[in-house]
PDB file of C-alpha atoms in Angstrom:
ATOM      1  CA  UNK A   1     -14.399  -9.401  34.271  1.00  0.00           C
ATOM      2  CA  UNK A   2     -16.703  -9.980  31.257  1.00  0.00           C
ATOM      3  CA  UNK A   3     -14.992  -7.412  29.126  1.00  0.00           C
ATOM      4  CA  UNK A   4     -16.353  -4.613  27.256  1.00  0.00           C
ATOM      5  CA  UNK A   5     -19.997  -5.390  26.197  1.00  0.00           C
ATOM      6  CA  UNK A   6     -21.873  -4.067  23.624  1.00  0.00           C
ATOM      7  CA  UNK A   7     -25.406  -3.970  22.264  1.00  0.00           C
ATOM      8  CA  UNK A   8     -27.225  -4.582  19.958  1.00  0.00           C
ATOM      9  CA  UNK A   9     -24.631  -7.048  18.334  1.00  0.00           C
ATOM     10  CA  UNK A  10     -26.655  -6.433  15.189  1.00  0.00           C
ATOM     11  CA  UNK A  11     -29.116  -3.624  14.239  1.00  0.00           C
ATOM     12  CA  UNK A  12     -31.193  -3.379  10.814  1.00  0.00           C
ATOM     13  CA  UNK A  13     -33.407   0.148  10.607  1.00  0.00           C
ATOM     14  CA  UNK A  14     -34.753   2.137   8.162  1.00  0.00           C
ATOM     15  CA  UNK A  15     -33.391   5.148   7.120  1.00  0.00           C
ATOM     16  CA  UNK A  16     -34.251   8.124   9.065  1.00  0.00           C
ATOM     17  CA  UNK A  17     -34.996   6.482  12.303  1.00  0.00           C
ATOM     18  CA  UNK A  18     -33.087   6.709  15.464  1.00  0.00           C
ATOM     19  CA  UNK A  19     -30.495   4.571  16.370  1.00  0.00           C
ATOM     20  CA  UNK A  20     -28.969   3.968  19.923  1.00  0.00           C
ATOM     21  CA  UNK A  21     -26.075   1.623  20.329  1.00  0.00           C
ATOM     22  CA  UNK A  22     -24.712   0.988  23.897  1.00  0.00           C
ATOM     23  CA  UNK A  23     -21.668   0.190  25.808  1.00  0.00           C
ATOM     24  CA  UNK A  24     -20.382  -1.516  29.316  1.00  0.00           C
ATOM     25  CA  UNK A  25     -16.441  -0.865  29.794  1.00  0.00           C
ATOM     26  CA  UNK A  26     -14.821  -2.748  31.590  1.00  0.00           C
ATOM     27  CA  UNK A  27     -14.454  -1.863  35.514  1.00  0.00           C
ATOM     28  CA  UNK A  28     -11.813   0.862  36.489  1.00  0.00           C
ATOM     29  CA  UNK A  29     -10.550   1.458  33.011  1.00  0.00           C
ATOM     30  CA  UNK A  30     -10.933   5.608  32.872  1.00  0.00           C
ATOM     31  CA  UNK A  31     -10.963   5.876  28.687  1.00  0.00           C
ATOM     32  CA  UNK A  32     -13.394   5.260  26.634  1.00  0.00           C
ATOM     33  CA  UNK A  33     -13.329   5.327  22.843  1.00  0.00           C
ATOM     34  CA  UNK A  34     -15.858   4.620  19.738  1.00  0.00           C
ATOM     35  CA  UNK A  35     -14.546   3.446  16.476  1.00  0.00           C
ATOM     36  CA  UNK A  36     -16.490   2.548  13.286  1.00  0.00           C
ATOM     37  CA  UNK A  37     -14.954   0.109  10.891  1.00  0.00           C
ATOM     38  CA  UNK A  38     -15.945  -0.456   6.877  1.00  0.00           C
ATOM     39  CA  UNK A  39     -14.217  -1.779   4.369  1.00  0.00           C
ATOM     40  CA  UNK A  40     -13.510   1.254   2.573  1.00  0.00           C
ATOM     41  CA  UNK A  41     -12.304   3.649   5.533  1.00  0.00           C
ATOM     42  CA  UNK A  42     -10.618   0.947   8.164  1.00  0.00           C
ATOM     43  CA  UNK A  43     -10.921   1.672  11.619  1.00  0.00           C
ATOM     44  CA  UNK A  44     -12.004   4.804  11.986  1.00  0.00           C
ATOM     45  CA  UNK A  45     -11.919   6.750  15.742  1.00  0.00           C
ATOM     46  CA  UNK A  46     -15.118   8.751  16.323  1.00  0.00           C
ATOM     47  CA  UNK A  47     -15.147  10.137  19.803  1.00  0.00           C
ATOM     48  CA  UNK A  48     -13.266   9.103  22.901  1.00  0.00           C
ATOM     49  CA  UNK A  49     -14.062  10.119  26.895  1.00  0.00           C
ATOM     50  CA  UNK A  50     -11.226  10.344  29.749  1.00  0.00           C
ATOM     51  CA  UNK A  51     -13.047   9.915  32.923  1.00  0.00           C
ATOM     52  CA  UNK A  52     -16.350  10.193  31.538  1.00  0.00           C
ATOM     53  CA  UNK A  53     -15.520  13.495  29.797  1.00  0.00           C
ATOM     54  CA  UNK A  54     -15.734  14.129  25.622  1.00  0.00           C
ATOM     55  CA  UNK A  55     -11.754  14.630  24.913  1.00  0.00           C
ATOM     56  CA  UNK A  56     -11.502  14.824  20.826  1.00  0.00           C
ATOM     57  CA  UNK A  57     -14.847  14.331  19.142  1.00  0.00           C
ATOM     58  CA  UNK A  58     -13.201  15.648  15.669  1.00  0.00           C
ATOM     59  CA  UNK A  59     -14.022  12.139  13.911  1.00  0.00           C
ATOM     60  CA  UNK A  60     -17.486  12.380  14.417  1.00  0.00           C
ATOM     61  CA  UNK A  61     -18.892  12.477  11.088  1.00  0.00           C
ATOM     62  CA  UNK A  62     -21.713  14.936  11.531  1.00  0.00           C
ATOM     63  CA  UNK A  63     -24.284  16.729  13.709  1.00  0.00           C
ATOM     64  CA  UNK A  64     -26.293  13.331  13.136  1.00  0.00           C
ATOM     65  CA  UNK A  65     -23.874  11.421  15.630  1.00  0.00           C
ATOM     66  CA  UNK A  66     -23.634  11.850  19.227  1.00  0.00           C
ATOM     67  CA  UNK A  67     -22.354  10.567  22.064  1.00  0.00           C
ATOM     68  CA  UNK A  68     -22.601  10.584  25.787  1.00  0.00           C
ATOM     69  CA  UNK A  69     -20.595   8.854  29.348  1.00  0.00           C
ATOM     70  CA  UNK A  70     -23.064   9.515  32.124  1.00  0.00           C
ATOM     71  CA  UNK A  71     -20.780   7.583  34.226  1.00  0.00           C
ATOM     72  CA  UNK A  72     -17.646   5.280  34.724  1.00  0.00           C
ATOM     73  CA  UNK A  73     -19.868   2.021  33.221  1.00  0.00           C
ATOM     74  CA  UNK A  74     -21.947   3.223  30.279  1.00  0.00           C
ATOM     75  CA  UNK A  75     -21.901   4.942  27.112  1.00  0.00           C
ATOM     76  CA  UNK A  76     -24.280   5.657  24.403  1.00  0.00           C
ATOM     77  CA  UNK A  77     -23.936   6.319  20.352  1.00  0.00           C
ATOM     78  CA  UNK A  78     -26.405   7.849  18.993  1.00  0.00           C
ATOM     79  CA  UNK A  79     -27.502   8.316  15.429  1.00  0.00           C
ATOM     80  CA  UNK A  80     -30.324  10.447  14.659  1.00  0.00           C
ATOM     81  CA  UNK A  81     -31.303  10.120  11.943  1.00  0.00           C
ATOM     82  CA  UNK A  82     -30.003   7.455  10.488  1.00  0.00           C
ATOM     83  CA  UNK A  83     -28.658   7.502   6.406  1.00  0.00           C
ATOM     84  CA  UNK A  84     -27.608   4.264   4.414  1.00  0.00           C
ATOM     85  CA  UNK A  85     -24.148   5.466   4.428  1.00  0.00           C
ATOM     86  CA  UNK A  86     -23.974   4.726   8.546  1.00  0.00           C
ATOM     87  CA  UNK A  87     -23.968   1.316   7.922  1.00  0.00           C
ATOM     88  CA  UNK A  88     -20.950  -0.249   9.389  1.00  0.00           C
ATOM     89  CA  UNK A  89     -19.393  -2.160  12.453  1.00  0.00           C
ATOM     90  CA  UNK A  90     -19.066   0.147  15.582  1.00  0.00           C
ATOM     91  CA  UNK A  91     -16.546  -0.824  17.937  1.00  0.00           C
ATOM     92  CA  UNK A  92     -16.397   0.681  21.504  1.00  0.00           C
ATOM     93  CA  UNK A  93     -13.270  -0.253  23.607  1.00  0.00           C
ATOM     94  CA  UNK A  94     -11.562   0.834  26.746  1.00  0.00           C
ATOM     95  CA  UNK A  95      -8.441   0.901  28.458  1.00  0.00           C
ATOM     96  CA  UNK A  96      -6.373   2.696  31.248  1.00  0.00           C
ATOM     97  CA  UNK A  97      -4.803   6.107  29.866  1.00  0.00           C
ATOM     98  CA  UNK A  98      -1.037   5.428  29.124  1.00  0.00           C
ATOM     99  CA  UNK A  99       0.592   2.756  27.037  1.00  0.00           C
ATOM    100  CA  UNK A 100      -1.865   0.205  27.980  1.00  0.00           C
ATOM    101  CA  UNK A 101      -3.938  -2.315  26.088  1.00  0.00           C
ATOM    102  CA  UNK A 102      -7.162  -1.116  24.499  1.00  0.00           C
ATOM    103  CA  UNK A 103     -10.210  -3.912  24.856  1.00  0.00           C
ATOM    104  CA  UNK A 104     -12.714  -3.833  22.578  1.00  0.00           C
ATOM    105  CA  UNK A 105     -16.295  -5.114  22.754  1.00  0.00           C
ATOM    106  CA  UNK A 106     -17.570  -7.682  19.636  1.00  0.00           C
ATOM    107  CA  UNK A 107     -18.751  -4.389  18.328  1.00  0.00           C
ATOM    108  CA  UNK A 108     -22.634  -3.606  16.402  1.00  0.00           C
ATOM    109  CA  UNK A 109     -23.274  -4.796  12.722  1.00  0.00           C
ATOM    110  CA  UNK A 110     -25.604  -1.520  11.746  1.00  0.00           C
ATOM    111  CA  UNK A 111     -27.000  -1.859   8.415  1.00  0.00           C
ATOM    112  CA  UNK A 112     -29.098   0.779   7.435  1.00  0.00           C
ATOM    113  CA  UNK A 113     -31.659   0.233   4.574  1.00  0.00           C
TER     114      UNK A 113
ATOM    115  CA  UNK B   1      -4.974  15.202  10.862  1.00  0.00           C
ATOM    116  CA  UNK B   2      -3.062  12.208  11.679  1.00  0.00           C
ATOM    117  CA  UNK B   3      -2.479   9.019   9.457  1.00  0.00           C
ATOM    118  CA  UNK B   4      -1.065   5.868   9.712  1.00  0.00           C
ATOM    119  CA  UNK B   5      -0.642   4.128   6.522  1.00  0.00           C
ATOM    120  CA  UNK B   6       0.513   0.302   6.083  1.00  0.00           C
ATOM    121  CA  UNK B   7       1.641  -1.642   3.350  1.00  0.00           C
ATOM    122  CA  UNK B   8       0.833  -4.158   2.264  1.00  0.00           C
ATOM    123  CA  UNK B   9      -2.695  -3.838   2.239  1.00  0.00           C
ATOM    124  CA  UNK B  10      -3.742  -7.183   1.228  1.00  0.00           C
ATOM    125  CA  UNK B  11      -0.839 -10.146   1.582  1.00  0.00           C
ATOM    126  CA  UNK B  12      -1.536 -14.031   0.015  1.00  0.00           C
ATOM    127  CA  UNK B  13       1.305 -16.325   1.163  1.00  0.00           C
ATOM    128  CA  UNK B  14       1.845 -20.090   1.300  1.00  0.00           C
ATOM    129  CA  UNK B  15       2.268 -21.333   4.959  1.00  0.00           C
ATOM    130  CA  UNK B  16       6.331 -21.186   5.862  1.00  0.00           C
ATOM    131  CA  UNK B  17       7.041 -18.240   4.237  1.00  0.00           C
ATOM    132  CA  UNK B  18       8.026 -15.070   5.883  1.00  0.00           C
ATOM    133  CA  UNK B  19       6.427 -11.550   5.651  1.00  0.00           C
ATOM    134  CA  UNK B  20       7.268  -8.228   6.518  1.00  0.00           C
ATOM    135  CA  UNK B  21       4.156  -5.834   7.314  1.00  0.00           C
ATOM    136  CA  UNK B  22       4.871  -1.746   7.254  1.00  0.00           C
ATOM    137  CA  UNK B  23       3.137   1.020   9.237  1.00  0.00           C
ATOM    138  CA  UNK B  24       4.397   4.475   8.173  1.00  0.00           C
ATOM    139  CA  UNK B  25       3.171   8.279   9.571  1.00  0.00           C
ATOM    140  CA  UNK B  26       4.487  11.680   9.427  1.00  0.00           C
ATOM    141  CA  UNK B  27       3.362  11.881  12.696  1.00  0.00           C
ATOM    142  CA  UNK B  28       5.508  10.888  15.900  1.00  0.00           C
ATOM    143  CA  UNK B  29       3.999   8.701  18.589  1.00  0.00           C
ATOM    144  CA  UNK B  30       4.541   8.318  22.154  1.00  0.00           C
ATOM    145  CA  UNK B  31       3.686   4.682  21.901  1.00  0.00           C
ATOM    146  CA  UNK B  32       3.010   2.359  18.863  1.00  0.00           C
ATOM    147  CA  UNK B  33       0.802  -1.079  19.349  1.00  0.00           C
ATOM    148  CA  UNK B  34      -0.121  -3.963  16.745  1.00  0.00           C
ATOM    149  CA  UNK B  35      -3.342  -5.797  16.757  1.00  0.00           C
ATOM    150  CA  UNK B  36      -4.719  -8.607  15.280  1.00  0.00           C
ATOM    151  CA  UNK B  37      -8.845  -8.634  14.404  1.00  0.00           C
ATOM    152  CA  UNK B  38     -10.535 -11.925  13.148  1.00  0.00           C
ATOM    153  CA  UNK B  39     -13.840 -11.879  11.739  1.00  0.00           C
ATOM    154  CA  UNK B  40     -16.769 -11.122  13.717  1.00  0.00           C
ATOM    155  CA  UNK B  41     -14.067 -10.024  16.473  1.00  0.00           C
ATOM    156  CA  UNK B  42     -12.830  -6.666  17.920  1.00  0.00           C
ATOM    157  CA  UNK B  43      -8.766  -6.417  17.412  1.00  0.00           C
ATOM    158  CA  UNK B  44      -6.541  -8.023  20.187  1.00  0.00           C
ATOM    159  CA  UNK B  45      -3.519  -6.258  21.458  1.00  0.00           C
ATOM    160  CA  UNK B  46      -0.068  -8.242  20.353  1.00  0.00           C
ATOM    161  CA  UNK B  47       2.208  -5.885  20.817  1.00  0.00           C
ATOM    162  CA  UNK B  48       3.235  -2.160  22.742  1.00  0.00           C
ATOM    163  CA  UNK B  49       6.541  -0.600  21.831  1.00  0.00           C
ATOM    164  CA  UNK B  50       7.011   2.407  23.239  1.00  0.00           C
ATOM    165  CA  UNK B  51      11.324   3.512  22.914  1.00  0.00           C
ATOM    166  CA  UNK B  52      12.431   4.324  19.111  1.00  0.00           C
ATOM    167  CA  UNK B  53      14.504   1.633  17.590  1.00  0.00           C
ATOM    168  CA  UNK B  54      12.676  -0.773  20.304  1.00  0.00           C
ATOM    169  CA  UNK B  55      12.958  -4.256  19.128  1.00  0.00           C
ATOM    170  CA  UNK B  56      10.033  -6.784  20.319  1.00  0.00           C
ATOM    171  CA  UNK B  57       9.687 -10.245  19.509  1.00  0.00           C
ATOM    172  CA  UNK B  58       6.685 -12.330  20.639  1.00  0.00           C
ATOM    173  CA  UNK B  59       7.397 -16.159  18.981  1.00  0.00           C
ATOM    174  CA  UNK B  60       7.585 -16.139  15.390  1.00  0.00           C
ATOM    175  CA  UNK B  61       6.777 -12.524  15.497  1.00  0.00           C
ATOM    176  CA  UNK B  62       9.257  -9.423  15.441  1.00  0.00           C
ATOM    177  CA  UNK B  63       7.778  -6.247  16.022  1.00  0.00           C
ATOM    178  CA  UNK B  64      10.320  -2.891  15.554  1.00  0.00           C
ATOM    179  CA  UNK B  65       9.629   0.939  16.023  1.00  0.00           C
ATOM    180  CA  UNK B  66      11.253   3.266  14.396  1.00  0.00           C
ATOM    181  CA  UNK B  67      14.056   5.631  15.563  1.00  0.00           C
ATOM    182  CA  UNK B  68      11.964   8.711  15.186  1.00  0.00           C
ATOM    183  CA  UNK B  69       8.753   6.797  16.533  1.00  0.00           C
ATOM    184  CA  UNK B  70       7.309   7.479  13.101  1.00  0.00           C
ATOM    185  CA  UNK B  71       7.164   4.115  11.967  1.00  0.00           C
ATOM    186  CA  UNK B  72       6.992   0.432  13.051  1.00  0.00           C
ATOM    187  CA  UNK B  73       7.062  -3.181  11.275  1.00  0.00           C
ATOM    188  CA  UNK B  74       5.759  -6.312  11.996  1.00  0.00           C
ATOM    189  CA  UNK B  75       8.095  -9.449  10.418  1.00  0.00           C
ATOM    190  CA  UNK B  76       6.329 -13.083  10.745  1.00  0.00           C
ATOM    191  CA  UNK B  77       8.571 -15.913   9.989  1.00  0.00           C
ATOM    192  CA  UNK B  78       7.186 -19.355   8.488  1.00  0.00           C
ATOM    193  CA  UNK B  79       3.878 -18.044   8.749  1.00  0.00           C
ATOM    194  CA  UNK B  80       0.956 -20.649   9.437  1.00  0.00           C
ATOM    195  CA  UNK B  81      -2.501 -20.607   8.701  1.00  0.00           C
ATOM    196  CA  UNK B  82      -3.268 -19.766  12.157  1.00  0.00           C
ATOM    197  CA  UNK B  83      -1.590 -16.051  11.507  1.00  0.00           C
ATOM    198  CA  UNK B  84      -4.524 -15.609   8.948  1.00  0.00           C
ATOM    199  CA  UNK B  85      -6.260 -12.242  10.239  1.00  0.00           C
ATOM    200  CA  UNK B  86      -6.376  -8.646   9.776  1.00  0.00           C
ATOM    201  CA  UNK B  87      -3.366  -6.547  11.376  1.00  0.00           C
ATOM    202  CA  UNK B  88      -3.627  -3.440  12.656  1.00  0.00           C
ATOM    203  CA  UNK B  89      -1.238  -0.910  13.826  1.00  0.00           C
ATOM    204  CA  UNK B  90      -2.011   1.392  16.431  1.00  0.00           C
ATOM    205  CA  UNK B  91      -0.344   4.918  17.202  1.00  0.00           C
ATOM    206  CA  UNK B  92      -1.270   7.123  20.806  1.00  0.00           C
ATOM    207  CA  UNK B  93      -1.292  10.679  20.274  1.00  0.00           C
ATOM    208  CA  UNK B  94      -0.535  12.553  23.513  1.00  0.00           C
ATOM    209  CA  UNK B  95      -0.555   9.290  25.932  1.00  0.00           C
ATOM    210  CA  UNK B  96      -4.409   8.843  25.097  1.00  0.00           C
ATOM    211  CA  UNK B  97      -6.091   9.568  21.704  1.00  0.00           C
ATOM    212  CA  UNK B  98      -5.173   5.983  20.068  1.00  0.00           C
ATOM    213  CA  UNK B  99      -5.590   5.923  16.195  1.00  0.00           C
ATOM    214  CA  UNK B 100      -5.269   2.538  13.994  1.00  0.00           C
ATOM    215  CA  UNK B 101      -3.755   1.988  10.959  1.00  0.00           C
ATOM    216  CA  UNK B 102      -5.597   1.214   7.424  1.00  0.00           C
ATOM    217  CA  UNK B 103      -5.218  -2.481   8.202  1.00  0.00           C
ATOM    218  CA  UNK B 104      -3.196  -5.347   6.430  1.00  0.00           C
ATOM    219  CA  UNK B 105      -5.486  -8.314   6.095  1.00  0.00           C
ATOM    220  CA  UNK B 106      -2.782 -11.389   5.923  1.00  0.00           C
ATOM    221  CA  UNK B 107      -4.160 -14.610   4.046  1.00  0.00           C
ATOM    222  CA  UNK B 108      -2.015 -18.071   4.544  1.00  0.00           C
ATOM    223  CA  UNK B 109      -2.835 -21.459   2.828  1.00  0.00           C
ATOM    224  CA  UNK B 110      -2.057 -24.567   4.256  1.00  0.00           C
TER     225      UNK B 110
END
């Protein structure tokens, strides 16, 4: 398996545009989870799925981000629109539910100017 | 809300010298994991302990959960430049909902 994939690997937008990023988990795993990492606030766990359905969204930031799972092998993070303060490294990572191991993709270098 | 804070937050060492690396919550945990993230990387599991008072060791590392699953450490003995990275500790929150630590980035010199 080629692991978790995500893309863009980097992004650089203007403020107030849209931005998409994208993610491939690997086959079978059944939960999905977005993080968004910075200096200042760590590792921080924005949304995660269970079989394709939203479980705890409460570290979504604001009505700006959203998320979706349309099925087992793709999910979207979407940031419309986009502030400076966004800018950060957005991990997306999967696993099995249970004490398994969570893989993560390279994650998305957003910097927004 | 819950929080998982470790100590030390930034660690300097010469290589052979051992460190001890502290995750701490008011929360309990069903399970705890440790990561390690290099740069440009996502983290990299090391490490799931699951029992309190569970004792793991994987080489030159000894990873230990607490009795009340509140808490875990991570000891390294003679560290090498190799362990150089950023260490994260990992708690899951009803089986699934898994939420990381504020990171210990670990710096050894040759």
């Amino acid at each position: 398996d080629a692991g978790v994939i995500q893309s863009p690997r980097h992004e650089v937008t203007e403020m107030g545009q849209e931005v998409t990023l994208r993610c491939k988990p690997i086959s079978g795993h059944n939960s999905l989870f977005w993080y968004r990492q910075t200096m200042m606030r760590g590792l921080e766990l924005l949304i995660y799925f269970n079989n394709n359905v939203p479980i705890d969204d409460s570290g979504m930031p604001e009505d700006r981000f959203s998320a979706k799972m349309p099925n087992a092998s793709f999910s979207t993070l979407k940031i419309q629109p986009s502030e400076p303060r966004d800018s950060a490294v957005y991990f997306c990572a999967s696993r099995w539910t249970g004490f398994t191991e969570a893989f993560f993709g390279q994650g998305t270098r957003l910097t927004v100017v | 809300t819950q929080l998982l804070e470790q100590s030390p937050q930034f660690l300097s060492i010469q290589e052979g010298e051992n460190l001890t690396v502290y995750c701490n919550s008011s929360s309990v945990f069903s399970s705890l994991q440790w990561y390690r993230q290099e740069p440009g990387e996502g983290p990299v599991l090391l490490v799931t302990v699951v029992t309190g008072g569970e004792v793991k060791k994987l080489k030159r590392l000894t990873f230990q959960f607490g009795d009340a699953r509140k808490d875990s450490s991570l000891h390294i003995t003679a560290a090498q430049p190799g362990d150089t990275g950023l260490y994260l500790c990992a708690g899951a929150v009803n089986t699934d909902k898994l939420i990381f630590g504020t990171g210990t980035r670990l710096q050894v010199f040759p």
